[in-house]
CSV table of C-alpha atoms and ligand atoms in Angstrom, one decimal:
chain,number,residue,atom,x,y,z
A,1,MET,CA,-26.1,13.5,-17.9
A,2,GLN,CA,-24.0,13.5,-21.1
A,3,PRO,CA,-20.4,13.0,-20.2
A,4,THR,CA,-17.9,14.5,-22.7
A,5,TYR,CA,-14.2,14.5,-23.2
A,6,PRO,CA,-12.1,17.7,-23.6
A,7,PRO,CA,-11.5,18.8,-27.2
A,8,GLU,CA,-7.8,17.6,-27.1
A,9,ALA,CA,-9.0,14.1,-26.3
A,10,GLU,CA,-11.2,14.0,-29.4
A,11,ALA,CA,-8.3,15.1,-31.5
A,12,TYR,CA,-6.2,12.3,-30.1
A,13,ARG,CA,-9.1,9.9,-30.7
A,14,GLU,CA,-9.0,10.7,-34.4
A,15,LYS,CA,-5.3,9.9,-34.4
A,16,VAL,CA,-5.9,6.5,-32.9
A,17,GLN,CA,-8.8,5.8,-35.2
A,18,ALA,CA,-6.6,6.6,-38.2
A,19,PHE,CA,-3.9,4.2,-36.9
A,20,LEU,CA,-6.5,1.4,-36.6
A,21,ALA,CA,-7.9,2.1,-40.1
A,22,GLU,CA,-4.4,2.0,-41.6
A,23,LYS,CA,-3.2,-1.1,-39.8
A,24,LEU,CA,-6.2,-3.4,-39.6
A,25,PRO,CA,-7.1,-5.6,-42.5
A,26,PRO,CA,-10.0,-4.4,-44.8
A,27,ASN,CA,-13.5,-5.4,-43.6
A,28,TRP,CA,-12.2,-6.0,-40.0
A,29,GLN,CA,-14.9,-7.6,-37.9
A,30,GLY,CA,-13.1,-7.9,-34.6
A,31,VAL,CA,-10.6,-10.5,-33.3
A,32,GLY,CA,-13.5,-12.8,-32.3
A,33,SER,CA,-14.1,-13.5,-36.0
A,34,LEU,CA,-10.7,-15.2,-36.3
A,35,GLU,CA,-9.8,-18.6,-35.0
A,36,GLY,CA,-7.0,-21.3,-34.9
A,37,GLU,CA,-3.8,-20.6,-36.8
A,38,VAL,CA,-5.2,-17.4,-38.3
A,39,LEU,CA,-5.9,-16.0,-34.9
A,40,GLN,CA,-2.5,-16.9,-33.5
A,41,GLN,CA,-0.8,-15.3,-36.5
A,42,PHE,CA,-2.9,-12.2,-36.2
A,43,VAL,CA,-2.1,-11.7,-32.5
A,44,THR,CA,1.6,-12.2,-33.1
A,45,THR,CA,1.8,-9.7,-35.9
A,46,TRP,CA,-0.6,-7.3,-34.2
A,47,ARG,CA,1.5,-7.3,-31.1
A,48,ALA,CA,4.6,-6.4,-33.1
A,49,THR,CA,2.7,-3.6,-34.8
A,50,LEU,CA,1.6,-2.2,-31.5
A,51,ASN,CA,5.1,-2.4,-30.1
A,52,GLU,CA,6.5,-0.6,-33.1
A,53,ALA,CA,3.9,2.2,-32.8
A,54,ARG,CA,4.4,2.4,-29.0
A,55,TYR,CA,0.9,1.3,-28.2
A,56,LEU,CA,1.8,-1.9,-26.5
A,57,ALA,CA,2.4,-0.2,-23.1
A,58,PRO,CA,0.9,3.3,-23.9
A,59,GLY,CA,1.4,4.6,-20.3
A,60,TRP,CA,5.0,3.5,-19.7
A,61,PRO,CA,7.7,6.1,-20.0
A,62,ALA,CA,9.4,6.2,-23.5
A,63,GLU,CA,12.8,5.3,-22.0
A,64,TYR,CA,11.4,1.8,-21.4
A,65,GLY,CA,9.8,1.4,-24.7
A,66,GLY,CA,6.4,2.7,-23.7
A,67,GLY,CA,4.2,5.4,-25.4
A,68,GLY,CA,4.7,8.0,-22.6
A,69,LEU,CA,1.0,9.0,-23.1
A,70,SER,CA,-1.0,11.1,-20.7
A,71,ALA,CA,-3.7,9.4,-18.6
A,72,LEU,CA,-6.4,10.8,-20.9
A,73,GLU,CA,-4.6,9.6,-24.0
A,74,GLN,CA,-4.3,6.1,-22.5
A,75,VAL,CA,-8.0,6.1,-21.9
A,76,ILE,CA,-8.7,7.0,-25.5
A,77,VAL,CA,-6.4,4.3,-26.8
A,78,ALA,CA,-8.1,1.7,-24.5
A,79,GLU,CA,-11.6,2.8,-25.6
A,80,GLU,CA,-10.8,2.8,-29.4
A,81,PHE,CA,-9.1,-0.6,-29.3
A,82,ALA,CA,-12.0,-2.1,-27.4
A,83,LYS,CA,-14.5,-0.6,-29.8
A,84,ALA,CA,-12.6,-2.0,-32.8
A,85,GLY,CA,-12.4,-5.4,-31.1
A,86,VAL,CA,-8.6,-5.6,-31.3
A,87,PRO,CA,-6.3,-7.1,-28.6
A,88,THR,CA,-4.1,-4.7,-26.7
A,89,GLY,CA,-1.3,-7.2,-26.7
A,90,GLY,CA,-0.4,-10.9,-26.8
A,91,PHE,CA,-1.8,-13.8,-24.7
A,92,ASN,CA,0.3,-13.2,-21.5
A,93,ASP,CA,0.5,-9.4,-21.7
A,94,ALA,CA,-2.0,-8.8,-19.0
A,95,PHE,CA,0.5,-10.3,-16.6
A,96,GLY,CA,3.7,-8.8,-18.1
A,97,ILE,CA,2.5,-5.3,-19.0
A,98,GLN,CA,-0.6,-4.4,-17.0
A,99,MET,CA,0.3,-6.2,-13.8
A,100,LEU,CA,4.1,-6.7,-13.4
A,101,GLY,CA,5.3,-3.8,-15.6
A,102,ASN,CA,3.1,-1.2,-13.9
A,103,THR,CA,4.1,-2.6,-10.5
A,104,LEU,CA,7.8,-2.5,-11.4
A,105,LEU,CA,7.5,1.2,-12.5
A,106,GLN,CA,6.3,1.9,-8.9
A,107,TRP,CA,8.4,-0.5,-6.9
A,108,GLY,CA,11.3,-1.7,-9.1
A,109,THR,CA,14.9,-0.6,-8.8
A,110,ASP,CA,16.4,1.3,-11.8
A,111,GLU,CA,18.3,-1.9,-12.8
A,112,GLN,CA,15.1,-4.0,-12.6
A,113,LYS,CA,13.2,-1.5,-14.7
A,114,ALA,CA,16.0,-1.1,-17.3
A,115,TYR,CA,16.4,-4.9,-17.6
A,116,TYR,CA,12.8,-6.3,-17.4
A,117,LEU,CA,10.6,-3.7,-18.9
A,118,PRO,CA,12.0,-3.7,-22.5
A,119,ARG,CA,12.2,-7.6,-22.3
A,120,ILE,CA,8.5,-7.7,-21.5
A,121,LEU,CA,7.7,-5.6,-24.6
A,122,SER,CA,10.0,-7.5,-26.9
A,123,ASN,CA,8.5,-10.8,-25.7
A,124,ALA,CA,11.9,-12.0,-24.5
A,125,ASP,CA,10.2,-12.8,-21.1
A,126,ILE,CA,6.6,-14.1,-20.9
A,127,TRP,CA,5.1,-13.8,-17.4
A,128,CYS,CA,2.5,-15.4,-15.3
A,129,GLN,CA,1.3,-14.8,-11.7
A,130,GLY,CA,2.2,-17.0,-8.8
A,131,TYR,CA,0.1,-15.8,-5.8
A,132,SER,CA,-2.4,-18.5,-4.9
A,133,GLU,CA,-1.6,-21.8,-3.1
A,134,PRO,CA,-3.7,-24.7,-2.0
A,135,ASN,CA,-3.9,-23.1,1.5
A,136,ALA,CA,-3.7,-19.5,0.4
A,137,GLY,CA,-6.3,-18.0,-1.9
A,138,SER,CA,-8.6,-15.4,-0.2
A,139,ASP,CA,-6.3,-15.8,2.8
A,140,LEU,CA,-3.3,-14.9,0.7
A,141,SER,CA,-1.0,-14.0,3.6
A,142,ASN,CA,-1.1,-17.6,4.7
A,143,LEU,CA,1.1,-18.5,1.8
A,144,GLY,CA,3.8,-21.1,2.4
A,145,LEU,CA,6.2,-21.1,-0.6
A,146,LYS,CA,9.5,-21.1,1.2
A,147,ALA,CA,12.5,-19.0,-0.1
A,148,GLU,CA,15.8,-19.4,1.8
A,149,LEU,CA,18.9,-17.5,1.0
A,150,ASP,CA,21.9,-19.6,0.0
A,151,GLY,CA,24.8,-17.3,-0.9
A,152,ASP,CA,23.7,-15.2,-3.8
A,153,GLN,CA,20.5,-17.0,-4.6
A,154,TRP,CA,17.1,-17.9,-3.2
A,155,ILE,CA,16.2,-21.5,-3.0
A,156,LEU,CA,12.4,-22.0,-3.4
A,157,ASN,CA,10.3,-25.0,-2.3
A,158,GLY,CA,6.6,-25.3,-2.3
A,159,GLN,CA,3.6,-25.0,-4.6
A,160,LYS,CA,1.4,-22.4,-6.4
A,161,ILE,CA,-2.0,-23.2,-8.0
A,162,TRP,CA,-4.5,-21.7,-10.4
A,163,THR,CA,-1.6,-20.1,-12.4
A,164,SER,CA,-3.3,-18.8,-15.5
A,165,ALA,CA,-1.4,-19.2,-18.7
A,166,GLY,CA,1.5,-20.6,-16.7
A,167,HIS,CA,2.0,-23.2,-19.5
A,168,LEU,CA,2.7,-20.4,-21.9
A,169,ALA,CA,5.0,-18.5,-19.7
A,170,ASP,CA,8.7,-18.6,-19.0
A,171,HIS,CA,8.8,-16.3,-16.0
A,172,ILE,CA,6.7,-16.1,-12.9
A,173,PHE,CA,6.3,-13.2,-10.4
A,174,THR,CA,5.8,-15.0,-7.1
A,175,LEU,CA,5.1,-14.4,-3.5
A,176,ALA,CA,7.3,-16.3,-1.1
A,177,ARG,CA,7.9,-16.5,2.6
A,178,THR,CA,11.3,-15.1,3.3
A,179,ASP,CA,10.9,-14.7,7.1
A,180,PRO,CA,9.0,-17.5,8.7
A,181,ASP,CA,9.3,-15.9,12.1
A,182,ALA,CA,7.8,-12.6,11.2
A,183,PRO,CA,4.0,-11.9,11.5
A,184,ARG,CA,2.2,-13.3,8.4
A,185,HIS,CA,2.1,-10.2,6.2
A,186,LYS,CA,5.6,-9.1,7.2
A,187,GLY,CA,7.6,-12.1,6.2
A,188,ILE,CA,6.7,-12.2,2.5
A,189,SER,CA,8.8,-11.1,-0.5
A,190,PHE,CA,7.9,-10.5,-4.2
A,191,LEU,CA,10.3,-12.5,-6.3
A,192,LEU,CA,11.0,-12.6,-10.1
A,193,VAL,CA,11.7,-16.2,-11.1
A,194,ASP,CA,12.8,-17.7,-14.4
A,195,MET,CA,10.7,-20.8,-15.0
A,196,ARG,CA,13.2,-22.4,-17.4
A,197,GLN,CA,15.0,-24.5,-14.8
A,198,PRO,CA,14.6,-28.1,-13.6
A,199,GLY,CA,13.3,-27.0,-10.2
A,200,ILE,CA,10.0,-25.7,-11.7
A,201,GLU,CA,7.3,-28.0,-12.9
A,202,VAL,CA,4.0,-26.9,-14.5
A,203,ARG,CA,1.0,-29.2,-14.4
A,204,PRO,CA,-2.2,-28.1,-16.3
A,205,ILE,CA,-5.6,-28.3,-14.5
A,206,LYS,CA,-8.7,-29.2,-16.5
A,207,MET,CA,-11.5,-26.6,-16.1
A,208,ILE,CA,-15.2,-27.0,-16.1
A,209,SER,CA,-15.2,-25.7,-19.7
A,210,GLY,CA,-12.9,-28.5,-20.8
A,211,GLU,CA,-10.0,-26.1,-21.4
A,212,SER,CA,-6.7,-26.2,-19.4
A,213,GLU,CA,-6.1,-22.5,-19.1
A,214,PHE,CA,-4.6,-22.6,-15.6
A,215,ASN,CA,-2.0,-24.8,-13.8
A,216,GLU,CA,-0.2,-26.0,-10.7
A,217,VAL,CA,3.4,-24.9,-10.4
A,218,PHE,CA,5.7,-26.9,-8.2
A,219,TYR,CA,9.1,-25.5,-6.9
A,220,THR,CA,11.7,-28.1,-5.9
A,221,ASP,CA,14.9,-26.4,-5.0
A,222,ALA,CA,14.2,-23.8,-7.7
A,223,VAL,CA,16.5,-20.9,-7.7
A,224,CYS,CA,16.4,-17.1,-8.4
A,225,PRO,CA,19.1,-14.5,-7.9
A,226,LYS,CA,19.3,-12.7,-4.5
A,227,GLY,CA,18.6,-9.3,-6.3
A,228,ASN,CA,15.3,-10.4,-7.8
A,229,VAL,CA,13.3,-9.1,-4.9
A,230,VAL,CA,10.9,-6.3,-5.9
A,231,GLY,CA,10.3,-3.5,-3.4
A,232,GLU,CA,12.6,-4.6,-0.5
A,233,LEU,CA,12.9,-7.8,1.4
A,234,ASN,CA,9.9,-8.8,3.4
A,235,ASN,CA,7.9,-6.0,2.0
A,236,GLY,CA,6.2,-8.2,-0.6
A,237,TRP,CA,2.7,-7.7,0.8
A,238,ALA,CA,2.7,-4.0,-0.2
A,239,VAL,CA,4.0,-4.8,-3.7
A,240,ALA,CA,1.4,-7.6,-4.1
A,241,MET,CA,-1.4,-5.2,-3.2
A,242,THR,CA,-0.2,-2.6,-5.7
A,243,LEU,CA,-0.3,-5.3,-8.4
A,244,LEU,CA,-3.8,-6.4,-7.4
A,245,GLY,CA,-5.0,-2.8,-7.8
A,246,TYR,CA,-3.8,-2.9,-11.4
A,247,GLU,CA,-5.3,-6.4,-11.9
A,248,ARG,CA,-8.8,-5.3,-10.6
A,249,GLY,CA,-9.0,-1.7,-11.6
A,250,GLU,CA,-7.2,-1.4,-15.0
A,251,ALA,CA,-10.2,-2.3,-17.2
A,252,ALA,CA,-12.5,0.7,-16.3
A,253,ALA,CA,-12.3,2.0,-19.9
A,254,THR,CA,-12.8,-1.3,-21.7
A,255,VAL,CA,-15.3,-3.1,-19.5
A,256,PRO,CA,-18.4,-1.1,-20.5
A,257,ILE,CA,-17.5,-1.4,-24.2
A,258,ARG,CA,-16.9,-5.2,-24.0
A,259,PHE,CA,-20.1,-5.8,-22.1
A,260,ARG,CA,-22.2,-3.6,-24.3
A,261,ALA,CA,-21.0,-5.4,-27.4
A,262,GLU,CA,-21.8,-8.7,-25.7
A,263,LEU,CA,-25.3,-7.5,-24.8
A,264,ASP,CA,-25.9,-6.3,-28.4
A,265,ARG,CA,-24.9,-9.8,-29.5
A,266,LEU,CA,-27.4,-11.3,-27.0
A,267,LEU,CA,-30.2,-9.0,-28.2
A,268,LEU,CA,-29.6,-10.1,-31.7
A,269,MET,CA,-29.8,-13.7,-30.7
A,270,ALA,CA,-33.0,-13.1,-28.8
A,271,LYS,CA,-34.5,-11.6,-32.0
A,272,GLU,CA,-33.1,-14.3,-34.3
A,273,ARG,CA,-34.7,-17.0,-32.0
A,274,GLY,CA,-38.0,-15.2,-32.0
A,275,ILE,CA,-38.0,-14.7,-28.2
A,276,ALA,CA,-37.5,-11.0,-28.0
A,277,SER,CA,-41.2,-10.3,-27.5
A,278,ASP,CA,-41.5,-12.6,-24.5
A,279,PRO,CA,-42.3,-10.2,-21.6
A,280,LEU,CA,-40.1,-11.9,-19.1
A,281,ILE,CA,-37.1,-12.1,-21.4
A,282,ARG,CA,-37.6,-8.4,-22.3
A,283,GLN,CA,-37.6,-7.5,-18.7
A,284,ARG,CA,-34.4,-9.4,-18.1
A,285,LEU,CA,-32.7,-7.9,-21.1
A,286,ALA,CA,-33.7,-4.4,-19.9
A,287,TRP,CA,-32.2,-5.2,-16.5
A,288,CYS,CA,-29.0,-6.1,-18.3
A,289,TYR,CA,-29.0,-2.9,-20.3
A,290,SER,CA,-29.4,-0.8,-17.2
A,291,LYS,CA,-26.5,-2.6,-15.5
A,292,VAL,CA,-24.3,-2.0,-18.5
A,293,GLN,CA,-25.2,1.7,-18.5
A,294,MET,CA,-24.3,1.8,-14.8
A,295,MET,CA,-21.0,0.1,-15.6
A,296,ARG,CA,-20.3,2.9,-18.1
A,297,TYR,CA,-20.8,5.6,-15.5
A,298,LEU,CA,-18.8,3.7,-12.9
A,299,GLY,CA,-16.0,3.4,-15.5
A,300,MET,CA,-16.2,7.1,-16.2
A,301,ARG,CA,-15.9,7.8,-12.5
A,302,THR,CA,-12.8,5.6,-12.3
A,303,LEU,CA,-11.3,7.1,-15.4
A,304,THR,CA,-11.9,10.7,-14.2
A,305,GLN,CA,-9.9,9.8,-11.1
A,306,PHE,CA,-7.2,8.1,-13.2
A,307,THR,CA,-6.8,11.2,-15.3
A,308,LYS,CA,-6.3,13.2,-12.1
A,309,GLY,CA,-3.4,10.9,-11.1
A,310,HIS,CA,-5.2,8.4,-8.9
A,311,HIS,CA,-3.9,4.9,-9.4
A,312,PRO,CA,-6.3,1.9,-8.9
A,313,GLY,CA,-6.3,0.8,-5.3
A,314,PRO,CA,-9.0,-0.8,-3.0
A,315,ASP,CA,-11.7,1.0,-5.0
A,316,GLY,CA,-10.8,-1.3,-8.0
A,317,ALA,CA,-12.9,-3.8,-6.0
A,318,ILE,CA,-16.1,-1.9,-6.9
A,319,ALA,CA,-15.8,-2.4,-10.7
A,320,LYS,CA,-14.5,-5.9,-10.3
A,321,LEU,CA,-17.5,-7.0,-8.1
A,322,TYR,CA,-20.0,-5.2,-10.4
A,323,TRP,CA,-19.0,-6.7,-13.7
A,324,SER,CA,-18.3,-10.2,-12.5
A,325,GLU,CA,-21.7,-10.5,-10.7
A,326,TYR,CA,-23.5,-9.0,-13.7
A,327,HIS,CA,-21.8,-11.4,-16.0
A,328,LYS,CA,-23.1,-14.4,-14.2
A,329,VAL,CA,-26.7,-13.1,-14.6
A,330,VAL,CA,-26.4,-12.1,-18.3
A,331,THR,CA,-24.9,-15.4,-19.3
A,332,GLU,CA,-27.6,-17.3,-17.5
A,333,LEU,CA,-30.1,-15.3,-19.5
A,334,ALA,CA,-28.2,-16.3,-22.7
A,335,MET,CA,-28.5,-20.0,-21.7
A,336,ASP,CA,-32.3,-19.5,-21.2
A,337,ILE,CA,-32.7,-17.8,-24.5
A,338,MET,CA,-30.9,-20.7,-26.2
A,339,GLY,CA,-33.1,-23.2,-24.3
A,340,MET,CA,-32.3,-26.8,-25.1
A,341,ASP,CA,-29.9,-25.8,-27.9
A,342,GLY,CA,-27.6,-24.3,-25.3
A,343,LEU,CA,-26.9,-27.7,-23.9
A,344,VAL,CA,-25.2,-28.8,-27.1
A,345,ALA,CA,-22.1,-26.7,-27.9
A,346,THR,CA,-21.8,-26.1,-31.6
A,347,GLY,CA,-19.6,-23.7,-33.5
A,348,ARG,CA,-16.6,-21.9,-32.2
A,349,PRO,CA,-16.0,-21.8,-28.4
A,350,PRO,CA,-14.7,-18.6,-26.7
A,351,GLN,CA,-11.1,-17.8,-27.4
A,352,THR,CA,-10.6,-16.2,-24.0
A,353,ALA,CA,-11.6,-17.3,-20.5
A,354,PHE,CA,-11.5,-13.7,-19.4
A,355,GLN,CA,-14.9,-11.7,-19.3
A,356,THR,CA,-16.8,-11.7,-22.5
A,357,ASP,CA,-16.0,-13.5,-25.8
A,358,ASP,CA,-14.0,-11.2,-28.1
A,359,GLY,CA,-15.6,-8.5,-30.3
A,360,GLY,CA,-16.8,-10.1,-33.6
A,361,ALA,CA,-17.5,-13.5,-32.0
A,362,PRO,CA,-20.2,-15.6,-33.6
A,363,ASN,CA,-23.5,-16.2,-31.8
A,364,SER,CA,-22.7,-19.9,-31.5
A,365,THR,CA,-24.0,-22.0,-28.7
A,366,ALA,CA,-20.4,-23.0,-28.0
A,367,SER,CA,-19.4,-19.4,-27.5
A,368,TRP,CA,-22.3,-18.6,-25.1
A,369,GLN,CA,-22.0,-21.9,-23.2
A,370,GLY,CA,-18.2,-21.4,-22.7
A,371,VAL,CA,-18.7,-17.8,-21.6
A,372,PHE,CA,-21.5,-18.9,-19.2
A,373,LEU,CA,-19.1,-21.4,-17.6
A,374,ASN,CA,-16.2,-18.9,-17.5
A,375,ALA,CA,-18.4,-16.2,-15.9
A,376,ARG,CA,-18.5,-18.3,-12.7
A,377,ALA,CA,-14.7,-18.1,-12.5
A,378,GLY,CA,-15.0,-14.3,-12.9
A,379,THR,CA,-16.4,-14.0,-9.4
A,380,ILE,CA,-13.4,-15.9,-8.0
A,381,TYR,CA,-10.2,-14.9,-9.9
A,382,ALA,CA,-8.5,-11.6,-8.9
A,383,GLY,CA,-10.3,-12.1,-5.5
A,384,SER,CA,-13.7,-13.6,-4.9
A,385,SER,CA,-16.9,-11.5,-4.6
A,386,GLN,CA,-17.0,-12.0,-0.9
A,387,ILE,CA,-13.5,-10.6,-0.6
A,388,GLN,CA,-14.3,-7.7,-2.8
A,389,ARG,CA,-17.2,-6.9,-0.5
A,390,ASN,CA,-14.9,-7.0,2.5
A,391,ILE,CA,-12.4,-4.7,0.8
A,392,ILE,CA,-15.2,-2.2,-0.1
A,393,GLY,CA,-16.6,-2.3,3.4
A,394,GLU,CA,-13.3,-2.0,5.2
A,395,MET,CA,-11.0,0.0,2.9
A,396,VAL,CA,-13.4,2.1,0.8
A,397,LEU,CA,-16.2,2.7,3.3
A,398,GLY,CA,-14.2,2.5,6.4
A,399,LEU,CA,-16.5,0.1,8.2
A,400,PRO,CA,-15.2,-2.0,11.1
A,401,LYS,CA,-12.9,-4.9,10.1
A,402,GLU,CA,-14.3,-8.4,10.0
A,403,PRO,CA,-13.2,-10.5,13.0
A,404,LYS,CA,-9.9,-12.2,12.2
A,405,ARG,CA,-9.2,-15.8,13.1
A,406,SER,CA,-6.8,-16.2,16.0
B,1,LIG,C1,-10.0,-18.9,-13.7
B,1,LIG,C2,-9.1,-18.5,-12.5
B,1,LIG,C3,-7.8,-18.0,-12.8
B,1,LIG,C4,-6.9,-17.8,-11.7
B,1,LIG,N1,-5.7,-17.3,-12.1
B,1,LIG,C5,-4.8,-17.1,-11.0
B,1,LIG,C6,-3.4,-16.8,-11.4
B,1,LIG,O1,-3.0,-16.6,-12.5
B,1,LIG,N2,-2.5,-16.6,-10.3
B,1,LIG,C7,-2.9,-16.8,-9.0
B,1,LIG,O2,-2.1,-16.6,-8.2
B,1,LIG,N3,-4.2,-17.2,-8.7
B,1,LIG,C8,-5.1,-17.3,-9.7
B,1,LIG,N4,-6.4,-17.7,-9.4
B,1,LIG,C9,-6.7,-18.0,-8.0
B,1,LIG,C10,-7.7,-17.0,-7.3
B,1,LIG,O3,-7.0,-15.8,-7.0
B,1,LIG,C11,-8.3,-17.7,-6.1
B,1,LIG,O4,-9.1,-18.8,-6.5
B,1,LIG,C12,-9.1,-16.8,-5.3
B,1,LIG,O5,-8.3,-15.8,-4.6
B,1,LIG,C13,-9.9,-17.5,-4.2
B,1,LIG,O6,-9.1,-18.3,-3.4
B,1,LIG,P1,-9.4,-19.9,-3.2
B,1,LIG,O7,-9.7,-20.5,-4.6
B,1,LIG,O8,-8.3,-20.5,-2.4
B,1,LIG,O9,-10.8,-19.9,-2.4
B,1,LIG,P2,-11.0,-19.7,-0.8
B,1,LIG,O10,-10.1,-18.6,-0.4
B,1,LIG,O11,-10.7,-21.0,-0.2
B,1,LIG,O12,-12.5,-19.3,-0.7
B,1,LIG,C14,-13.6,-20.3,-0.7
B,1,LIG,C15,-14.9,-19.5,-0.5
B,1,LIG,O13,-14.9,-18.9,0.8
B,1,LIG,C16,-15.1,-17.5,0.7
B,1,LIG,N5,-14.3,-16.8,1.7
B,1,LIG,C17,-13.0,-17.0,1.9
B,1,LIG,N6,-12.6,-16.1,2.9
B,1,LIG,C18,-13.6,-15.3,3.2
B,1,LIG,C19,-13.8,-14.2,4.1
B,1,LIG,N7,-12.9,-13.7,4.8
B,1,LIG,N8,-15.1,-13.6,4.1
B,1,LIG,C20,-16.1,-14.1,3.4
B,1,LIG,N9,-16.0,-15.1,2.5
B,1,LIG,C21,-14.8,-15.7,2.4
B,1,LIG,C22,-14.6,-17.1,-0.7
B,1,LIG,O14,-15.3,-16.0,-1.2
B,1,LIG,C23,-15.1,-18.4,-1.5
B,1,LIG,O15,-16.4,-18.3,-1.8
B,1,LIG,C24,-7.3,-18.0,-10.4
B,1,LIG,C25,-8.6,-18.5,-10.1
B,1,LIG,C26,-9.5,-18.7,-11.2
B,1,LIG,C27,-10.8,-19.3,-10.8
């Protein structure tokens, strides 16, 4: 099978390639080749360039500052950016643009869309995700953050945990219990909360990699306006699920490209270390290659559905489960290829805790060791592998539901 795109897609691809050629520095190697201040500076400037060209939120309607692109054009943009190894936005944009923005387009009031969407793009508001709590992860509907109405505002008390990039954010979209007497799923609302207030405290958590990429967030009489409920009071579960669909399913175009680039880097390292002729290593590398190819076809299937107007839903669990489980195996192989060297982290560590290191990253032991550790987290965040299997079984295949606790 040789999948192809329609001719108009290829014409649009040339346009995106021309944009990248014009805007990227000469001899561009990918954002993974930058670090420290230079990286920060590049991401800030690049984000502004994308916003100006309307590539920051390519799928949003033009009235909110988006590109108004067709589904097919969005796919082309995502592919070309991933191939070039350039970021699609700034550090918190996955939360602001992909997750919250797309969800607001579906569930927000006209006022919420008109106010928040342009502010996300201009970086006036920087978002993070407040779903998980110490007693509510996989069992998310058990969440206990309390929101009580007092006049025109909600008063929030409780705790969130594992809040990625919460230390970089000034706003949090959060799930709170607004009706403690309703059945668990029916008493939850989706609230938009400004974190710049004394009632919100962010405490970093140190990860196995040594980084502090996620946080605890404490609410002590924190406030948010009554009107900051998205998608109706006590209907937060449905809104939350829409957002999770975007969180799990959005990457169909980019995942195969990122993982292929990572595998190419691993192949190079195996050759450089003189281990590429080892039959067992070769067998494991071939296994990885076949998995990345399958990821590509899986991605194309998702993208074909997307171009026909299907938004990611429970089926987003298939790709999420596939790439995250694969990533544990390929990074274990990288550690084996490095042998004892892999135990000593030298060179530049990964710049992102999400999926692979960036395009253009060096083949340093620090990069691979960091990605190896982060890969464990990939099977937990955005819903653990066990939960993805339950979703696939129950909501995609229509199998009987697992027994619920009483
Ligand atoms: C790096 C990272 C970043 C994260 N970022 C965010 C963020 O920004 N915002 C946010 O809100 N959350 C975030 N999370 C939290 C993440 O969503 C939760 O960790 C995840 O949903 C699992 O919940 P838990 O940690 O409470 O584990 P638990 O739910 O306690 O699960 C423990 C184990 O039991 C298994 N298990 C639980 N229930 C079932 C079941 N019904 N059937 C079979 N097995 C089951 C799980 O698969 C897991 O192996 C992040 C997590 C990580 C690791």
